[in-house]
Amino acid sequence: MLLCHLDELPDGSTRGFKVAGLRCKVIVVRRGDRVYGWRDLCPHYAGGTPMAWKRDAYLNGEGTHIACAAHGAWFEIDTGVCVQGPCLGKRLTRVPLEIRSDGTVAMATSGR
Amino acid sequence: MQIIGPDVLVFGVDDVPACHEFLTAYGLDAQDYTPEKGGLFTGLDGTGLEIRRRDDPSLPPALKTGNMLRMQVIGVVDEAALEAVQAELSKDRQVLRLADGSLRCQDDQGFELAFRVTTRKPLDMPGEKVNAPYHPARAANAIGVSEDMPARPRSLSHVVLFVPDVDVAVGFYRDRLGFRITDTLTGAGPFLRPQANPDHHTHFFIRTPVYMQGCEHLAFHMGGPTELMLAGSRMIRAGFESFWGPGRHKFGSNWFWYFKSPLGCNVEFDADMDIHDDDWAPREAPMGPEAAQAFLFQYRDKWAPTGGPGGPKP
Ligand code: FES
Ligand SMILES: [Fe+2]
């Protein structure tokens, strides 16, 4: 499943993508030449709820963590672990991503 | 004790311009705002939110949990009421009297408080009027809705706090400050109103682990459900994200629509809340989807059915 091209994802930026068949968006965070994918579901409440306060606004002010704007939970960008706020110790659900040779970012095909 | 309720909630945030973008879209007026220092964001009666950088040295200390609420400024009716608060709270804690006449102290769980004679300006604006059969409330030719009608938050309504110990919270706000418990959601906590405010609640406490202590949400009153629906729809169309609503709560009867915010808590529009006096007998219900709302809807894009099959020609 193709999400975007690296050119549409400047270093340090974050975007949410709707994906057919998934009930939540997929958050993609770019850090240098790495991309991290997470389900847009805050684990504070059972079942999870979407986290941004505005389209694509997934990071805290300093850009150091993914933040849930409902009650301020902070998650590490590389591990998805909540380090502050209501879901302390819980983690986001990873969406494995791959960067293809042509620079497109895609959800890794299953089995990888 | 003649307390009215929060005049201002003070936040120390990590993204001041984002808060400005959000709160002005929400309909508050930015006063003395700069992106470096923040500012005061007011509803129509002058109550509001003070937004500063989290490292602003003028702010009281932050909660250890990372929650961005820094202080509640609580309005009382007059100087005698302020003295009554000072006399009561001075019994067991330090209460400072600042140069501007306000009081400063902490509650029993470390929430910072200020008290002052309220500066809110009562509004001379009618509420929403509803025409019912045989009982029209609007004059002939007065229309009920237009796309561009104003829908601005009128007055700071309530703050909801995650607290480690509900009994300690009640021991302070009810037993020391004279708040009344109006209703209780068992498993969550009580709704409270101060004596000089008939609103169903200015405070609601939710029991949580210690590491969650802070503000769960805050709300401003709108002029009625139509203003609430319009304001929320405008937020959605501008790209902001709903957390819960629109719907109508059971306890308090207030219409609600919650939006996530860069203040690290939800920010709610509310409308048509019940008012009470001391004849009210508090109710109790177990917290859950049934008790939390009479009904709940979700925003969808505008759409229209028309006459023939296939819909209107483009
Ligand atoms: S829903 Fe995300 S922190 Fe509460
Ligand atoms: Fe509320």
Tab-separated table of C-alpha atoms in Angstrom, chain B:
chain	number	residue	atom	x	y	z
B	1	MET	CA	-19.051	31.292	50.224
B	2	GLN	CA	-19.945	33.642	47.373
B	3	ILE	CA	-17.808	32.076	44.645
B	4	ILE	CA	-18.904	32.349	40.996
B	5	GLY	CA	-16.434	30.054	39.219
B	6	PRO	CA	-13.354	30.181	37.025
B	7	ASP	CA	-12.713	33.620	35.482
B	8	VAL	CA	-9.511	32.519	33.767
B	9	LEU	CA	-7.593	29.265	33.331
B	10	VAL	CA	-3.835	29.699	32.928
B	11	PHE	CA	-1.829	27.313	30.735
B	12	GLY	CA	1.906	26.931	30.149
B	13	VAL	CA	2.162	25.394	26.674
B	14	ASP	CA	4.899	24.135	24.359
B	15	ASP	CA	3.458	25.708	21.186
B	16	VAL	CA	2.036	29.204	21.687
B	17	PRO	CA	1.273	29.958	17.998
B	18	ALA	CA	-0.615	26.657	17.676
B	19	CYS	CA	-2.761	27.642	20.668
B	20	HIS	CA	-3.396	31.022	19.064
B	21	GLU	CA	-4.486	29.338	15.845
B	22	PHE	CA	-6.771	26.941	17.687
B	23	LEU	CA	-8.335	29.360	20.179
B	24	THR	CA	-9.065	32.099	17.654
B	25	ALA	CA	-10.705	29.521	15.366
B	26	TYR	CA	-12.673	28.374	18.426
B	27	GLY	CA	-13.952	31.941	18.638
B	28	LEU	CA	-12.021	33.568	21.488
B	29	ASP	CA	-10.562	37.078	21.211
B	30	ALA	CA	-6.774	37.345	21.531
B	31	GLN	CA	-5.715	40.196	23.858
B	32	ASP	CA	-2.132	41.488	24.140
B	33	TYR	CA	-0.938	38.493	22.159
B	34	THR	CA	2.562	37.928	20.817
B	35	PRO	CA	3.901	34.596	19.522
B	36	GLU	CA	6.801	34.908	21.992
B	37	LYS	CA	4.813	35.674	25.141
B	38	GLY	CA	1.310	34.409	24.446
B	39	GLY	CA	-1.719	36.341	25.625
B	40	LEU	CA	-5.214	36.278	27.058
B	41	PHE	CA	-8.014	34.680	25.011
B	42	THR	CA	-11.430	35.874	26.046
B	43	GLY	CA	-15.049	34.943	25.513
B	44	LEU	CA	-17.663	37.657	25.152
B	45	ASP	CA	-18.039	38.307	28.901
B	46	GLY	CA	-14.297	38.687	29.481
B	47	THR	CA	-13.686	35.257	31.048
B	48	GLY	CA	-11.017	33.289	29.275
B	49	LEU	CA	-7.732	31.437	28.955
B	50	GLU	CA	-4.276	32.835	29.602
B	51	ILE	CA	-1.722	31.113	27.372
B	52	ARG	CA	2.007	31.410	28.150
B	53	ARG	CA	5.134	29.491	27.219
B	54	ARG	CA	5.693	26.627	29.603
B	55	ASP	CA	9.055	28.151	30.658
B	56	ASP	CA	7.545	31.607	31.325
B	57	PRO	CA	8.973	32.631	34.710
B	58	SER	CA	5.785	34.476	35.678
B	59	LEU	CA	3.841	31.201	35.845
B	60	PRO	CA	3.309	29.185	39.010
B	61	PRO	CA	5.096	25.815	39.029
B	62	ALA	CA	3.936	23.113	36.614
B	63	LEU	CA	2.247	19.901	37.689
B	64	LYS	CA	4.680	16.982	37.716
B	65	THR	CA	2.545	15.082	35.205
B	66	GLY	CA	3.337	17.333	32.235
B	67	ASN	CA	-0.268	18.565	32.078
B	68	MET	CA	-0.247	22.174	30.881
B	69	LEU	CA	-2.841	23.654	33.282
B	70	ARG	CA	-0.965	26.023	35.582
B	71	MET	CA	-3.611	27.847	37.562
B	72	GLN	CA	-7.330	28.492	37.977
B	73	VAL	CA	-8.296	32.104	38.607
B	74	ILE	CA	-11.592	31.874	40.450
B	75	GLY	CA	-13.967	34.826	40.536
B	76	VAL	CA	-15.951	35.758	43.649
B	77	VAL	CA	-18.790	38.282	43.935
B	78	ASP	CA	-17.135	40.999	46.025
B	79	GLU	CA	-14.368	41.961	48.433
B	80	ALA	CA	-16.235	40.476	51.410
B	81	ALA	CA	-16.367	37.129	49.604
B	82	LEU	CA	-12.642	37.348	48.921
B	83	GLU	CA	-11.984	37.997	52.609
B	84	ALA	CA	-14.130	35.015	53.523
B	85	VAL	CA	-12.045	32.781	51.239
B	86	GLN	CA	-8.852	34.206	52.713
B	87	ALA	CA	-10.023	33.672	56.296
B	88	GLU	CA	-11.096	30.094	55.626
B	89	LEU	CA	-8.047	28.940	53.690
B	90	SER	CA	-5.542	30.759	55.914
B	91	LYS	CA	-6.467	28.318	58.689
B	92	ASP	CA	-4.207	25.634	57.281
B	93	ARG	CA	-2.121	27.015	54.421
B	94	GLN	CA	-0.266	29.997	53.148
B	95	VAL	CA	-2.566	32.397	51.313
B	96	LEU	CA	-0.784	35.306	49.645
B	97	ARG	CA	-2.495	38.619	49.011
B	98	LEU	CA	-0.928	40.025	45.823
B	99	ALA	CA	-0.530	43.711	44.918
B	100	ASP	CA	-3.494	43.473	42.521
B	101	GLY	CA	-5.695	42.378	45.429
B	102	SER	CA	-5.990	38.739	44.373
B	103	LEU	CA	-5.320	35.730	46.606
B	104	ARG	CA	-2.901	32.921	45.750
B	105	CYS	CA	-2.709	29.436	47.233
B	106	GLN	CA	-2.905	25.737	46.393
B	107	ASP	CA	-5.745	23.301	46.873
B	108	ASP	CA	-5.145	20.040	48.754
B	109	GLN	CA	-3.755	18.198	45.720
B	110	GLY	CA	-1.346	20.819	44.437
B	111	PHE	CA	-3.536	22.624	41.889
B	112	GLU	CA	-2.584	26.309	41.897
B	113	LEU	CA	-5.425	28.714	42.637
B	114	ALA	CA	-5.974	32.443	42.517
B	115	PHE	CA	-9.110	34.161	43.779
B	116	ARG	CA	-10.238	37.646	42.794
B	117	VAL	CA	-13.358	39.765	42.643
B	118	THR	CA	-14.726	38.668	39.286
B	119	THR	CA	-14.059	40.888	36.281
B	120	ARG	CA	-16.640	39.196	34.050
B	121	LYS	CA	-19.091	41.552	32.381
B	122	PRO	CA	-22.675	40.279	32.356
B	123	LEU	CA	-23.945	40.020	28.785
B	124	ASP	CA	-27.059	41.627	27.476
B	125	MET	CA	-27.519	39.076	24.698
B	126	PRO	CA	-30.581	36.882	24.335
B	127	GLY	CA	-30.194	33.112	24.265
B	128	GLU	CA	-31.377	30.982	21.382
B	129	LYS	CA	-35.146	31.143	20.934
B	130	VAL	CA	-37.107	28.109	19.804
B	131	ASN	CA	-40.530	28.190	18.137
B	132	ALA	CA	-42.750	25.373	19.375
B	133	PRO	CA	-46.359	24.790	18.228
B	134	TYR	CA	-48.629	27.331	19.951
B	135	HIS	CA	-45.586	28.768	21.773
B	136	PRO	CA	-43.358	30.623	19.351
B	137	ALA	CA	-40.384	32.277	21.034
B	138	ARG	CA	-39.225	34.285	18.026
B	139	ALA	CA	-41.045	37.262	16.582
B	140	ALA	CA	-42.593	36.978	13.132
B	141	ASN	CA	-39.936	37.211	10.406
B	142	ALA	CA	-37.072	36.545	12.821
B	143	ILE	CA	-35.098	33.689	11.250
B	144	GLY	CA	-33.505	30.921	13.317
B	145	VAL	CA	-30.287	30.265	11.465
B	146	SER	CA	-28.048	31.741	8.806
B	147	GLU	CA	-24.752	30.440	7.512
B	148	ASP	CA	-22.800	33.491	8.645
B	149	MET	CA	-24.461	34.234	11.982
B	150	PRO	CA	-22.073	34.813	14.886
B	151	ALA	CA	-21.357	31.768	17.075
B	152	ARG	CA	-18.800	32.887	19.645
B	153	PRO	CA	-18.122	31.429	23.088
B	154	ARG	CA	-19.874	33.670	25.595
B	155	SER	CA	-18.526	32.674	28.975
B	156	LEU	CA	-16.075	30.225	30.543
B	157	SER	CA	-18.328	27.449	31.774
B	158	HIS	CA	-16.383	24.726	33.556
B	159	VAL	CA	-13.124	22.903	34.046
B	160	VAL	CA	-12.793	19.152	34.476
B	161	LEU	CA	-9.867	17.849	36.467
B	162	PHE	CA	-8.199	14.470	36.631
B	163	VAL	CA	-7.565	14.091	40.362
B	164	PRO	CA	-5.731	11.367	42.285
B	165	ASP	CA	-8.244	11.453	45.138
B	166	VAL	CA	-11.869	12.545	44.698
B	167	ASP	CA	-12.514	12.605	48.455
B	168	VAL	CA	-9.691	15.069	48.966
B	169	ALA	CA	-11.040	17.227	46.135
B	170	VAL	CA	-14.549	17.203	47.632
B	171	GLY	CA	-13.101	17.889	51.081
B	172	PHE	CA	-11.589	21.071	49.715
B	173	TYR	CA	-14.110	22.459	47.228
B	174	ARG	CA	-17.290	21.402	49.079
B	175	ASP	CA	-16.278	21.456	52.727
B	176	ARG	CA	-13.926	24.425	52.672
B	177	LEU	CA	-15.244	26.575	49.813
B	178	GLY	CA	-18.930	25.704	50.054
B	179	PHE	CA	-19.447	24.215	46.568
B	180	ARG	CA	-22.573	22.031	46.201
B	181	ILE	CA	-22.446	18.585	44.635
B	182	THR	CA	-25.153	18.555	41.963
B	183	ASP	CA	-24.763	14.985	40.649
B	184	THR	CA	-22.238	12.148	40.719
B	185	LEU	CA	-21.095	9.722	38.056
B	186	THR	CA	-19.950	6.834	40.226
B	187	GLY	CA	-16.670	5.424	39.020
B	188	ALA	CA	-15.687	8.869	37.736
B	189	GLY	CA	-16.650	11.552	40.254
B	190	PRO	CA	-18.877	14.472	41.265
B	191	PHE	CA	-20.123	17.610	39.502
B	192	LEU	CA	-19.915	20.741	41.639
B	193	ARG	CA	-21.246	24.273	41.501
B	194	PRO	CA	-20.182	27.172	43.695
B	195	GLN	CA	-22.839	28.975	45.741
B	196	ALA	CA	-22.934	32.150	43.670
B	197	ASN	CA	-23.452	30.316	40.377
B	198	PRO	CA	-26.607	28.362	39.491
B	199	ASP	CA	-24.938	26.421	36.623
B	200	HIS	CA	-25.081	22.642	37.044
B	201	HIS	CA	-21.305	22.533	37.244
B	202	THR	CA	-18.232	24.711	37.124
B	203	HIS	CA	-16.090	21.735	38.193
B	204	PHE	CA	-16.171	18.000	37.585
B	205	PHE	CA	-13.610	15.672	39.128
B	206	ILE	CA	-12.531	12.380	37.593
B	207	ARG	CA	-10.585	9.884	39.659
B	208	THR	CA	-7.329	8.838	37.925
B	209	PRO	CA	-3.852	7.560	38.730
B	210	VAL	CA	-1.470	10.173	40.136
B	211	TYR	CA	0.503	10.395	36.871
B	212	MET	CA	-2.574	11.821	35.095
B	213	GLN	CA	-3.309	14.750	37.407
B	214	GLY	CA	-4.348	17.800	35.392
B	215	CYS	CA	-7.029	19.282	33.188
B	216	GLU	CA	-9.189	16.816	31.227
B	217	HIS	CA	-11.187	19.493	29.432
B	218	LEU	CA	-12.589	22.982	29.730
B	219	ALA	CA	-15.709	24.447	28.188
B	220	PHE	CA	-17.292	27.743	27.231
B	221	HIS	CA	-21.037	28.379	27.053
B	222	MET	CA	-22.562	29.143	23.659
B	223	GLY	CA	-25.841	31.018	23.194
B	224	GLY	CA	-27.700	27.811	22.315
B	225	PRO	CA	-27.487	24.523	20.446
B	226	THR	CA	-27.586	26.166	17.014
B	227	GLU	CA	-24.544	28.302	17.825
B	228	LEU	CA	-22.810	25.177	19.143
B	229	MET	CA	-23.527	23.212	15.953
B	230	LEU	CA	-22.423	26.095	13.735
B	231	ALA	CA	-19.223	26.766	15.667
B	232	GLY	CA	-18.278	23.076	15.730
B	233	SER	CA	-19.030	22.620	12.025
B	234	ARG	CA	-16.839	25.599	11.209
B	235	MET	CA	-14.027	24.035	13.238
B	236	ILE	CA	-14.320	20.756	11.328
B	237	ARG	CA	-14.377	22.471	7.956
B	238	ALA	CA	-11.236	24.401	8.956
B	239	GLY	CA	-9.416	21.105	9.601
B	240	PHE	CA	-9.703	20.837	13.397
B	241	GLU	CA	-10.491	17.470	14.919
B	242	SER	CA	-13.483	16.499	17.026
B	243	PHE	CA	-12.935	14.270	20.045
B	244	TRP	CA	-16.545	13.677	21.125
B	245	GLY	CA	-19.840	15.054	19.891
B	246	PRO	CA	-21.986	16.775	19.053
B	247	GLY	CA	-24.397	15.386	21.599
B	248	ARG	CA	-26.255	16.211	24.776
B	249	HIS	CA	-25.166	15.195	28.254
B	250	LYS	CA	-27.648	13.789	30.738
B	251	PHE	CA	-26.325	15.311	33.973
B	252	GLY	CA	-26.493	19.062	33.354
B	253	SER	CA	-28.497	18.633	30.109
B	254	ASN	CA	-25.788	20.587	28.318
B	255	TRP	CA	-25.210	20.108	24.610
B	256	PHE	CA	-21.554	19.296	24.017
B	257	TRP	CA	-18.928	19.155	21.306
B	258	TYR	CA	-15.324	18.474	22.301
B	259	PHE	CA	-12.252	19.262	20.215
B	260	LYS	CA	-8.682	18.146	20.798
B	261	SER	CA	-6.315	21.056	21.265
B	262	PRO	CA	-2.659	22.059	21.502
B	263	LEU	CA	-3.369	22.909	25.170
B	264	GLY	CA	-3.005	19.178	25.804
B	265	CYS	CA	-6.642	18.876	26.861
B	266	ASN	CA	-9.994	18.869	25.146
B	267	VAL	CA	-11.764	22.182	24.601
B	268	GLU	CA	-15.544	21.970	24.550
B	269	PHE	CA	-18.435	24.072	23.331
B	270	ASP	CA	-21.445	23.700	25.606
B	271	ALA	CA	-24.966	25.098	25.481
B	272	ASP	CA	-28.204	25.115	27.466
B	273	MET	CA	-26.912	23.751	30.764
B	274	ASP	CA	-29.394	23.228	33.623
B	275	ILE	CA	-29.331	25.655	36.522
B	276	HIS	CA	-29.983	24.668	40.117
B	277	ASP	CA	-30.574	25.978	43.599
B	278	ASP	CA	-30.217	24.384	46.998
B	279	ASP	CA	-33.571	22.587	46.654
B	280	TRP	CA	-31.953	20.249	44.132
B	281	ALA	CA	-31.531	16.603	45.200
B	282	PRO	CA	-28.280	15.255	43.732
B	283	ARG	CA	-28.517	12.191	41.482
B	284	GLU	CA	-26.115	9.341	40.971
B	285	ALA	CA	-25.500	7.040	38.023
B	286	PRO	CA	-22.656	4.702	37.114
B	287	MET	CA	-20.263	6.307	34.617
B	288	GLY	CA	-20.571	4.802	31.156
B	289	PRO	CA	-21.943	5.544	27.676
B	290	GLU	CA	-25.558	5.389	28.897
B	291	ALA	CA	-25.097	7.940	31.667
B	292	ALA	CA	-22.710	10.181	29.765
B	293	GLN	CA	-25.147	11.350	27.099
B	294	ALA	CA	-28.773	11.394	26.032
B	295	PHE	CA	-27.660	11.112	22.411
B	296	LEU	CA	-24.502	11.369	20.321
B	297	PHE	CA	-23.929	12.314	16.699
B	298	GLN	CA	-21.000	12.585	14.361
B	299	TYR	CA	-20.262	15.305	11.840
B	300	ARG	CA	-20.731	14.571	8.157
B	301	ASP	CA	-20.271	16.671	5.049
B	302	LYS	CA	-23.248	18.573	3.714
B	303	TRP	CA	-25.504	16.555	1.421
B	304	ALA	CA	-28.937	16.943	-0.104
B	305	PRO	CA	-31.529	14.616	-1.572
B	306	THR	CA	-33.434	15.946	-4.590
B	307	GLY	CA	-36.260	14.965	-6.905
B	308	GLY	CA	-35.383	12.484	-9.635
B	309	PRO	CA	-32.987	9.564	-9.551
B	310	GLY	CA	-29.301	10.333	-9.958
B	311	GLY	CA	-29.316	13.539	-7.966
B	312	PRO	CA	-28.900	17.092	-9.173
B	313	LYS	CA	-27.092	17.797	-12.452
B	314	PRO	CA	-23.675	19.319	-11.813
